Amino acid sequence: MKLILKVIEGPYVGRDIYLNAGRTREVGRGDWSDFTQGVDRRMSRIHFVLNLNSGRCVLADMNSRNGTSVNGDPVENGSEIELCEGDEIEAGASVFVVHLEDEGAAGIDTVPESMFATLDNGFIADELTRSRLVGEFHKDDCYSSALLFQGSAEQVSPAALIQGLSRWYKFMFVADFNRLGGVPEELESAPFLMDSLAPHVARELSPRIIDPAECPAWNALVDESWGQDAMVTFFGNKDPDEFLAHLRKSLTNSPTRQGAGIAGYCWPSVLGQLLENSDDSVVGPILPNETAILIEDPDGDDVWQVFGHPDLEQQLRELGLNVSAPEAELSQPS
């Protein structure tokens, strides 16, 4: 049996929690929760725990301050309740709906055990198994010659988009694990972006560069990082060593003062503004031809943004995405 807990109301609407048999997941706003709801301030640090074992899915309230309810009935502090298909869980300002799947159910891939202590590798995204994605995108000009493409993360998940674009590009991630509650043990050897720093300083300040070939559960990493202003995905066709050198050079050097590091390039909230509003002298070294960059929209993590060049529009179309009407807002699913 496999649990899929979908967030249907609250700050993280559209996100899912996945739980394989024999596993436990802690849900709360604390950084050490397995599924962190940090923006939901009505949640406790560890609000409730899910356990899936022997064909039963059990929820336990962890003495949460504002309580947990299932189908409108409060769960007593510290007590447990068995969950069934379709149950709705209310915790803090969030509402979740329970879906239980038999192993090997149609349309659901069997997922290997997580390689991360703090990430769920029970990532199940139907989009990844489709030959074509379904959704819309909107195109805008940037101040430079780059183009900005935006789409709904609820229509097409960021991981599904990355998987689709891998038809044309290699990709790497720059991830700030200091914003994600710590680096998983399996990624401790991932290189620091700011390699000129002393190792003990880099551990505190520098994001790491993640090669998906060294991270089989990269899709889970993308899902957990989305909305945390902690990850940038870079697409290109360089060899790994060249890719690494390009990222270090373009993300840590100031365009106005030779050799002056700007760590802010590493985060979506800063990088997005720079790519959209700077001229080619700044954008060109970061986003040369035949490359693209995917980040979350700093104004809302329900929108993805891809910065790239004219070829990218045709690639998005070939994936099955349609251009939205110029006057329309990004289409959200009903």
mmCIF file of C-alpha atoms in Angstrom:
data_model
loop_
_atom_site.group_PDB
_atom_site.id
_atom_site.type_symbol
_atom_site.label_atom_id
_atom_site.label_comp_id
_atom_site.label_asym_id
_atom_site.label_seq_id
_atom_site.Cartn_x
_atom_site.Cartn_y
_atom_site.Cartn_z
ATOM 1 C CA MET A 1 0.000 0.000 0.000
ATOM 2 C CA LYS A 2 1.087 3.557 -0.710
ATOM 3 C CA LEU A 3 -0.232 6.857 0.691
ATOM 4 C CA ILE A 4 -0.589 10.057 -1.325
ATOM 5 C CA LEU A 5 -1.615 12.992 0.846
ATOM 6 C CA LYS A 6 -2.618 15.970 -1.300
ATOM 7 C CA VAL A 7 -2.678 19.536 0.024
ATOM 8 C CA ILE A 8 -6.028 20.983 -1.130
ATOM 9 C CA GLU A 9 -6.150 24.156 0.996
ATOM 10 C CA GLY A 10 -3.534 26.362 2.600
ATOM 11 C CA PRO A 11 -0.189 27.944 1.702
ATOM 12 C CA TYR A 12 1.119 24.771 0.024
ATOM 13 C CA VAL A 13 -1.960 23.852 -2.003
ATOM 14 C CA GLY A 14 -1.061 21.562 -4.888
ATOM 15 C CA ARG A 15 1.841 19.824 -3.146
ATOM 16 C CA ASP A 16 1.777 16.151 -2.194
ATOM 17 C CA ILE A 17 3.190 13.953 0.552
ATOM 18 C CA TYR A 18 4.133 10.430 -0.472
ATOM 19 C CA LEU A 19 4.565 7.542 1.938
ATOM 20 C CA ASN A 20 5.627 3.978 1.149
ATOM 21 C CA ALA A 21 4.670 0.967 3.268
ATOM 22 C CA GLY A 22 6.733 0.604 6.411
ATOM 23 C CA ARG A 23 7.617 4.294 6.524
ATOM 24 C CA THR A 24 6.755 7.230 8.799
ATOM 25 C CA ARG A 25 6.434 10.936 7.941
ATOM 26 C CA GLU A 26 6.383 13.935 10.269
ATOM 27 C CA VAL A 27 4.387 16.958 9.061
ATOM 28 C CA GLY A 28 4.770 20.429 10.575
ATOM 29 C CA ARG A 29 6.319 23.853 10.135
ATOM 30 C CA GLY A 30 9.674 22.986 11.743
ATOM 31 C CA ASP A 31 12.732 22.627 9.517
ATOM 32 C CA TRP A 32 13.302 19.128 10.878
ATOM 33 C CA SER A 33 9.866 17.860 9.787
ATOM 34 C CA ASP A 34 9.927 15.410 6.869
ATOM 35 C CA PHE A 35 7.335 17.556 5.072
ATOM 36 C CA THR A 36 7.864 21.166 6.113
ATOM 37 C CA GLN A 37 4.926 23.594 6.016
ATOM 38 C CA GLY A 38 7.027 26.545 7.120
ATOM 39 C CA VAL A 39 4.660 29.279 5.881
ATOM 40 C CA ASP A 40 1.663 27.836 7.750
ATOM 41 C CA ARG A 41 2.156 29.617 11.071
ATOM 42 C CA ARG A 42 -0.852 27.859 12.641
ATOM 43 C CA MET A 43 0.965 24.560 12.442
ATOM 44 C CA SER A 44 3.142 23.265 15.243
ATOM 45 C CA ARG A 45 6.766 22.418 14.558
ATOM 46 C CA ILE A 46 5.836 18.747 14.385
ATOM 47 C CA HIS A 47 2.063 18.811 14.048
ATOM 48 C CA PHE A 48 1.167 15.227 13.182
ATOM 49 C CA VAL A 49 2.822 11.964 12.188
ATOM 50 C CA LEU A 50 1.748 9.474 9.511
ATOM 51 C CA ASN A 51 2.606 5.787 9.719
ATOM 52 C CA LEU A 52 1.874 3.237 6.993
ATOM 53 C CA ASN A 53 2.351 -0.344 8.123
ATOM 54 C CA SER A 54 0.626 -3.736 7.801
ATOM 55 C CA GLY A 55 -1.958 -2.333 5.406
ATOM 56 C CA ARG A 56 -3.063 0.383 7.853
ATOM 57 C CA CYS A 57 -2.404 4.135 7.659
ATOM 58 C CA VAL A 58 -2.434 5.806 11.068
ATOM 59 C CA LEU A 59 -2.281 9.509 11.971
ATOM 60 C CA ALA A 60 -1.057 10.625 15.378
ATOM 61 C CA ASP A 61 -1.442 14.187 16.637
ATOM 62 C CA MET A 62 1.792 15.297 18.316
ATOM 63 C CA ASN A 63 0.232 17.505 20.998
ATOM 64 C CA SER A 64 -0.170 20.256 18.413
ATOM 65 C CA ARG A 65 -1.149 23.687 19.667
ATOM 66 C CA ASN A 66 -4.100 24.208 17.312
ATOM 67 C CA GLY A 67 -5.121 20.586 16.983
ATOM 68 C CA THR A 68 -5.747 18.169 14.122
ATOM 69 C CA SER A 69 -9.118 17.028 12.807
ATOM 70 C CA VAL A 70 -10.146 14.227 10.442
ATOM 71 C CA ASN A 71 -13.389 14.760 8.541
ATOM 72 C CA GLY A 72 -14.218 17.537 10.979
ATOM 73 C CA ASP A 73 -13.737 15.401 14.104
ATOM 74 C CA PRO A 74 -10.902 16.514 16.420
ATOM 75 C CA VAL A 75 -8.086 14.072 17.079
ATOM 76 C CA GLU A 76 -7.223 14.163 20.759
ATOM 77 C CA ASN A 77 -3.722 15.396 21.543
ATOM 78 C CA GLY A 78 -1.309 12.499 21.481
ATOM 79 C CA SER A 79 -3.897 10.020 20.199
ATOM 80 C CA GLU A 80 -4.038 8.050 16.920
ATOM 81 C CA ILE A 81 -6.689 7.499 14.259
ATOM 82 C CA GLU A 82 -6.742 5.155 11.277
ATOM 83 C CA LEU A 83 -7.141 6.903 7.927
ATOM 84 C CA CYS A 84 -9.271 5.750 5.011
ATOM 85 C CA GLU A 85 -9.486 6.678 1.329
ATOM 86 C CA GLY A 86 -10.926 10.172 0.861
ATOM 87 C CA ASP A 87 -10.486 11.305 4.475
ATOM 88 C CA GLU A 88 -9.770 15.006 4.912
ATOM 89 C CA ILE A 89 -7.226 16.152 7.479
ATOM 90 C CA GLU A 90 -7.224 19.709 8.790
ATOM 91 C CA ALA A 91 -4.079 20.963 10.514
ATOM 92 C CA GLY A 92 -3.202 24.610 11.003
ATOM 93 C CA ALA A 93 -4.417 26.551 7.977
ATOM 94 C CA SER A 94 -3.968 23.527 5.696
ATOM 95 C CA VAL A 95 -6.331 20.783 4.522
ATOM 96 C CA PHE A 96 -5.126 17.458 3.117
ATOM 97 C CA VAL A 97 -7.021 14.661 1.373
ATOM 98 C CA VAL A 98 -6.002 11.007 1.739
ATOM 99 C CA HIS A 99 -5.462 8.723 -1.266
ATOM 100 C CA LEU A 100 -4.429 5.106 -0.691
ATOM 101 C CA GLU A 101 -3.016 3.074 -3.575
ATOM 102 C CA ASP A 102 -2.207 -0.620 -3.813
ATOM 103 C CA GLU A 103 1.382 -1.350 -4.855
ATOM 104 C CA GLY A 104 1.556 -1.651 -8.630
ATOM 105 C CA ALA A 105 -1.734 0.197 -9.182
ATOM 106 C CA ALA A 106 -2.302 1.397 -12.729
ATOM 107 C CA GLY A 107 -0.511 4.641 -13.527
ATOM 108 C CA ILE A 108 1.664 4.510 -10.392
ATOM 109 C CA ASP A 109 5.272 3.443 -10.590
ATOM 110 C CA THR A 110 6.894 1.444 -7.808
ATOM 111 C CA VAL A 111 9.328 3.810 -6.140
ATOM 112 C CA PRO A 112 12.602 2.743 -4.504
ATOM 113 C CA GLU A 113 13.358 3.538 -0.882
ATOM 114 C CA SER A 114 14.548 7.078 -0.249
ATOM 115 C CA MET A 115 18.263 7.758 -0.364
ATOM 116 C CA PHE A 116 17.665 10.813 1.817
ATOM 117 C CA ALA A 117 17.034 10.964 5.528
ATOM 118 C CA THR A 118 15.008 14.161 5.168
ATOM 119 C CA LEU A 119 13.529 13.867 1.676
ATOM 120 C CA ASP A 120 10.737 11.634 0.439
ATOM 121 C CA ASN A 121 11.742 9.648 -2.627
ATOM 122 C CA GLY A 122 8.175 8.397 -2.947
ATOM 123 C CA PHE A 123 7.834 10.939 -5.752
ATOM 124 C CA ILE A 124 4.947 9.998 -8.016
ATOM 125 C CA ALA A 125 4.209 12.452 -10.800
ATOM 126 C CA ASP A 126 1.869 11.304 -13.517
ATOM 127 C CA GLU A 127 3.326 14.012 -15.753
ATOM 128 C CA LEU A 128 6.654 12.182 -15.847
ATOM 129 C CA THR A 129 5.070 9.107 -17.413
ATOM 130 C CA ARG A 130 3.151 10.969 -20.109
ATOM 131 C CA SER A 131 4.464 11.402 -23.616
ATOM 132 C CA ARG A 132 3.147 14.987 -23.614
ATOM 133 C CA LEU A 133 2.613 17.556 -20.894
ATOM 134 C CA VAL A 134 -0.699 19.356 -20.559
ATOM 135 C CA GLY A 135 -0.711 23.053 -19.742
ATOM 136 C CA GLU A 136 -0.091 26.601 -20.930
ATOM 137 C CA PHE A 137 2.774 29.043 -20.845
ATOM 138 C CA HIS A 138 3.103 32.791 -21.278
ATOM 139 C CA LYS A 139 6.062 34.476 -22.992
ATOM 140 C CA ASP A 140 7.546 37.855 -22.065
ATOM 141 C CA ASP A 141 10.529 39.830 -23.304
ATOM 142 C CA CYS A 142 13.301 40.659 -20.857
ATOM 143 C CA TYR A 143 15.374 43.839 -20.838
ATOM 144 C CA SER A 144 18.138 41.792 -22.456
ATOM 145 C CA SER A 145 17.772 39.535 -25.498
ATOM 146 C CA ALA A 146 16.651 36.690 -23.225
ATOM 147 C CA LEU A 147 13.025 35.551 -23.068
ATOM 148 C CA LEU A 148 10.934 34.651 -20.025
ATOM 149 C CA PHE A 149 8.460 31.765 -20.166
ATOM 150 C CA GLN A 150 6.010 31.269 -17.291
ATOM 151 C CA GLY A 151 3.541 28.514 -16.500
ATOM 152 C CA SER A 152 1.446 27.062 -13.708
ATOM 153 C CA ALA A 153 3.246 24.650 -11.385
ATOM 154 C CA GLU A 154 -0.146 23.122 -10.648
ATOM 155 C CA GLN A 155 -0.651 22.244 -14.319
ATOM 156 C CA VAL A 156 2.889 21.025 -14.910
ATOM 157 C CA SER A 157 5.130 20.276 -11.936
ATOM 158 C CA PRO A 158 8.681 21.656 -12.012
ATOM 159 C CA ALA A 159 10.109 18.116 -11.934
ATOM 160 C CA ALA A 160 7.974 17.109 -14.921
ATOM 161 C CA LEU A 161 9.162 20.187 -16.817
ATOM 162 C CA ILE A 162 12.804 19.383 -16.038
ATOM 163 C CA GLN A 163 12.285 15.817 -17.203
ATOM 164 C CA GLY A 164 10.739 17.093 -20.426
ATOM 165 C CA LEU A 165 13.476 19.610 -21.185
ATOM 166 C CA SER A 166 16.111 16.921 -20.635
ATOM 167 C CA ARG A 167 15.271 15.815 -24.195
ATOM 168 C CA TRP A 168 17.378 18.776 -25.365
ATOM 169 C CA TYR A 169 19.598 19.686 -22.426
ATOM 170 C CA LYS A 170 21.746 18.332 -19.660
ATOM 171 C CA PHE A 171 20.867 19.910 -16.332
ATOM 172 C CA MET A 172 22.332 20.645 -12.914
ATOM 173 C CA PHE A 173 20.977 22.135 -9.702
ATOM 174 C CA VAL A 174 22.336 24.790 -7.380
ATOM 175 C CA ALA A 175 20.739 24.067 -3.993
ATOM 176 C CA ASP A 176 21.078 25.905 -0.691
ATOM 177 C CA PHE A 177 20.638 23.201 1.931
ATOM 178 C CA ASN A 178 20.969 25.770 4.698
ATOM 179 C CA ARG A 179 17.466 26.840 3.667
ATOM 180 C CA LEU A 180 16.260 23.238 3.490
ATOM 181 C CA GLY A 181 17.102 22.116 7.010
ATOM 182 C CA GLY A 182 20.533 20.641 6.268
ATOM 183 C CA VAL A 183 22.289 18.652 3.571
ATOM 184 C CA PRO A 184 21.353 14.945 3.281
ATOM 185 C CA GLU A 185 24.217 12.656 4.214
ATOM 186 C CA GLU A 186 24.310 11.197 0.703
ATOM 187 C CA LEU A 187 25.034 14.659 -0.763
ATOM 188 C CA GLU A 188 27.732 15.712 1.713
ATOM 189 C CA SER A 189 30.340 15.265 -1.006
ATOM 190 C CA ALA A 190 28.501 17.509 -3.510
ATOM 191 C CA PRO A 191 30.822 20.391 -4.491
ATOM 192 C CA PHE A 192 30.339 23.866 -3.104
ATOM 193 C CA LEU A 193 29.460 26.620 -5.550
ATOM 194 C CA MET A 194 31.762 29.021 -3.700
ATOM 195 C CA ASP A 195 34.810 26.758 -3.731
ATOM 196 C CA SER A 196 37.193 29.596 -2.878
ATOM 197 C CA LEU A 197 35.838 29.679 0.684
ATOM 198 C CA ALA A 198 37.395 27.643 3.456
ATOM 199 C CA PRO A 199 35.421 24.385 3.845
ATOM 200 C CA HIS A 200 34.040 25.250 7.286
ATOM 201 C CA VAL A 201 32.852 28.626 5.948
ATOM 202 C CA ALA A 202 31.432 27.141 2.751
ATOM 203 C CA ARG A 203 29.301 24.719 4.788
ATOM 204 C CA GLU A 204 27.587 27.702 6.386
ATOM 205 C CA LEU A 205 27.330 30.024 3.380
ATOM 206 C CA SER A 206 27.634 28.243 0.063
ATOM 207 C CA PRO A 207 24.986 26.415 -1.957
ATOM 208 C CA ARG A 208 26.055 23.126 -3.494
ATOM 209 C CA ILE A 209 26.040 22.014 -7.106
ATOM 210 C CA ILE A 210 24.055 18.813 -7.613
ATOM 211 C CA ASP A 211 24.615 16.601 -10.653
ATOM 212 C CA PRO A 212 21.427 14.543 -11.202
ATOM 213 C CA ALA A 213 23.616 11.597 -12.228
ATOM 214 C CA GLU A 214 24.832 11.546 -8.620
ATOM 215 C CA CYS A 215 21.352 12.121 -7.198
ATOM 216 C CA PRO A 216 18.841 9.487 -8.369
ATOM 217 C CA ALA A 217 16.135 11.086 -6.219
ATOM 218 C CA TRP A 218 16.552 14.521 -7.808
ATOM 219 C CA ASN A 219 12.801 14.763 -8.455
ATOM 220 C CA ALA A 220 12.089 14.518 -4.733
ATOM 221 C CA LEU A 221 14.745 17.154 -4.089
ATOM 222 C CA VAL A 222 13.056 19.509 -6.571
ATOM 223 C CA ASP A 223 9.660 18.926 -4.964
ATOM 224 C CA GLU A 224 10.935 19.579 -1.439
ATOM 225 C CA SER A 225 12.941 22.654 -2.490
ATOM 226 C CA TRP A 226 10.168 24.342 -4.470
ATOM 227 C CA GLY A 227 8.803 27.401 -2.738
ATOM 228 C CA GLN A 228 11.796 27.698 -0.385
ATOM 229 C CA ASP A 229 13.857 30.157 -2.498
ATOM 230 C CA ALA A 230 16.584 27.533 -2.330
ATOM 231 C CA MET A 231 17.124 25.957 -5.756
ATOM 232 C CA VAL A 232 17.975 26.970 -9.317
ATOM 233 C CA THR A 233 18.002 24.512 -12.234
ATOM 234 C CA PHE A 234 20.476 25.171 -15.054
ATOM 235 C CA PHE A 235 20.150 23.608 -18.502
ATOM 236 C CA GLY A 236 22.928 23.384 -21.074
ATOM 237 C CA ASN A 237 24.994 20.991 -23.125
ATOM 238 C CA LYS A 238 28.417 21.254 -21.536
ATOM 239 C CA ASP A 239 30.282 18.332 -20.017
ATOM 240 C CA PRO A 240 29.940 18.155 -16.202
ATOM 241 C CA ASP A 241 33.337 19.734 -15.481
ATOM 242 C CA GLU A 242 32.703 22.556 -17.957
ATOM 243 C CA PHE A 243 29.196 23.018 -16.566
ATOM 244 C CA LEU A 244 30.612 23.291 -13.060
ATOM 245 C CA ALA A 245 33.216 25.838 -14.113
ATOM 246 C CA HIS A 246 30.584 27.884 -15.967
ATOM 247 C CA LEU A 247 28.281 28.009 -12.944
ATOM 248 C CA ARG A 248 31.047 29.067 -10.605
ATOM 249 C CA LYS A 249 32.291 31.779 -12.937
ATOM 250 C CA SER A 250 28.906 33.199 -13.885
ATOM 251 C CA LEU A 251 27.235 33.046 -10.470
ATOM 252 C CA THR A 252 29.984 34.340 -8.214
ATOM 253 C CA ASN A 253 31.544 37.193 -10.210
ATOM 254 C CA SER A 254 30.205 40.714 -10.244
ATOM 255 C CA PRO A 255 29.373 42.116 -13.699
ATOM 256 C CA THR A 256 30.603 45.522 -12.591
ATOM 257 C CA ARG A 257 33.712 44.719 -10.538
ATOM 258 C CA GLN A 258 36.086 42.010 -11.679
ATOM 259 C CA GLY A 259 36.296 39.213 -9.118
ATOM 260 C CA ALA A 260 33.774 40.590 -6.609
ATOM 261 C CA GLY A 261 31.554 37.738 -5.474
ATOM 262 C CA ILE A 262 27.784 38.151 -5.445
ATOM 263 C CA ALA A 263 26.300 35.236 -3.542
ATOM 264 C CA GLY A 264 22.786 36.474 -4.273
ATOM 265 C CA TYR A 265 23.000 35.138 -7.817
ATOM 266 C CA CYS A 266 22.407 31.698 -6.328
ATOM 267 C CA TRP A 267 18.831 32.257 -5.141
ATOM 268 C CA PRO A 268 15.662 32.499 -7.275
ATOM 269 C CA SER A 269 14.428 35.738 -5.685
ATOM 270 C CA VAL A 270 17.619 37.574 -6.715
ATOM 271 C CA LEU A 271 18.521 35.725 -9.901
ATOM 272 C CA GLY A 272 15.042 36.172 -11.399
ATOM 273 C CA GLN A 273 15.129 39.942 -10.984
ATOM 274 C CA LEU A 274 18.627 40.113 -12.452
ATOM 275 C CA LEU A 275 17.777 38.002 -15.514
ATOM 276 C CA GLU A 276 14.553 39.875 -16.213
ATOM 277 C CA ASN A 277 15.768 43.438 -15.733
ATOM 278 C CA SER A 278 19.471 43.522 -16.662
ATOM 279 C CA ASP A 279 21.053 44.050 -20.072
ATOM 280 C CA ASP A 280 23.055 41.574 -22.123
ATOM 281 C CA SER A 281 26.370 42.530 -20.519
ATOM 282 C CA VAL A 282 25.063 41.061 -17.258
ATOM 283 C CA VAL A 283 22.735 38.329 -18.529
ATOM 284 C CA GLY A 284 24.963 37.017 -21.329
ATOM 285 C CA PRO A 285 27.628 35.359 -19.132
ATOM 286 C CA ILE A 286 24.956 33.702 -16.979
ATOM 287 C CA LEU A 287 22.601 32.685 -19.795
ATOM 288 C CA PRO A 288 24.554 32.133 -23.021
ATOM 289 C CA ASN A 289 22.897 30.699 -26.108
ATOM 290 C CA GLU A 290 21.646 27.111 -25.902
ATOM 291 C CA THR A 291 21.086 27.359 -22.158
ATOM 292 C CA ALA A 292 18.055 27.903 -19.926
ATOM 293 C CA ILE A 293 17.361 28.522 -16.242
ATOM 294 C CA LEU A 294 14.323 27.353 -14.244
ATOM 295 C CA ILE A 295 13.290 29.051 -10.995
ATOM 296 C CA GLU A 296 10.150 29.605 -8.967
ATOM 297 C CA ASP A 297 8.334 32.928 -9.305
ATOM 298 C CA PRO A 298 9.365 35.009 -6.234
ATOM 299 C CA ASP A 299 5.802 36.367 -6.088
ATOM 300 C CA GLY A 300 4.284 32.897 -5.744
ATOM 301 C CA ASP A 301 5.594 29.332 -5.946
ATOM 302 C CA ASP A 302 2.547 28.253 -7.975
ATOM 303 C CA VAL A 303 4.280 29.672 -11.074
ATOM 304 C CA TRP A 304 7.476 28.421 -12.682
ATOM 305 C CA GLN A 305 9.745 30.662 -14.724
ATOM 306 C CA VAL A 306 12.157 29.545 -17.437
ATOM 307 C CA PHE A 307 14.625 32.073 -18.846
ATOM 308 C CA GLY A 308 16.049 31.153 -22.221
ATOM 309 C CA HIS A 309 16.245 31.933 -25.928
ATOM 310 C CA PRO A 310 13.860 31.646 -28.911
ATOM 311 C CA ASP A 311 14.440 27.891 -29.400
ATOM 312 C CA LEU A 312 12.930 27.278 -25.980
ATOM 313 C CA GLU A 313 9.456 28.291 -27.148
ATOM 314 C CA GLN A 314 9.394 25.533 -29.765
ATOM 315 C CA GLN A 315 10.708 23.026 -27.238
ATOM 316 C CA LEU A 316 7.886 23.851 -24.816
ATOM 317 C CA ARG A 317 5.391 23.440 -27.646
ATOM 318 C CA GLU A 318 6.857 20.062 -28.565
ATOM 319 C CA LEU A 319 6.364 18.960 -24.947
ATOM 320 C CA GLY A 320 2.650 19.651 -25.399
ATOM 321 C CA LEU A 321 2.345 23.083 -23.789
ATOM 322 C CA ASN A 322 0.269 25.785 -25.474
ATOM 323 C CA VAL A 323 0.813 29.535 -25.524
ATOM 324 C CA SER A 324 -1.804 31.287 -23.408
ATOM 325 C CA ALA A 325 -3.748 34.221 -24.828
ATOM 326 C CA PRO A 326 -1.769 37.463 -24.382
ATOM 327 C CA GLU A 327 -4.424 39.082 -22.214
ATOM 328 C CA ALA A 328 -5.093 35.997 -20.118
ATOM 329 C CA GLU A 329 -3.715 35.211 -16.700
ATOM 330 C CA LEU A 330 -1.824 31.964 -16.260
ATOM 331 C CA SER A 331 -4.397 29.213 -16.426
ATOM 332 C CA GLN A 332 -5.041 27.522 -13.095
ATOM 333 C CA PRO A 333 -6.754 24.133 -12.895
ATOM 334 C CA SER A 334 -10.253 24.101 -11.477
#
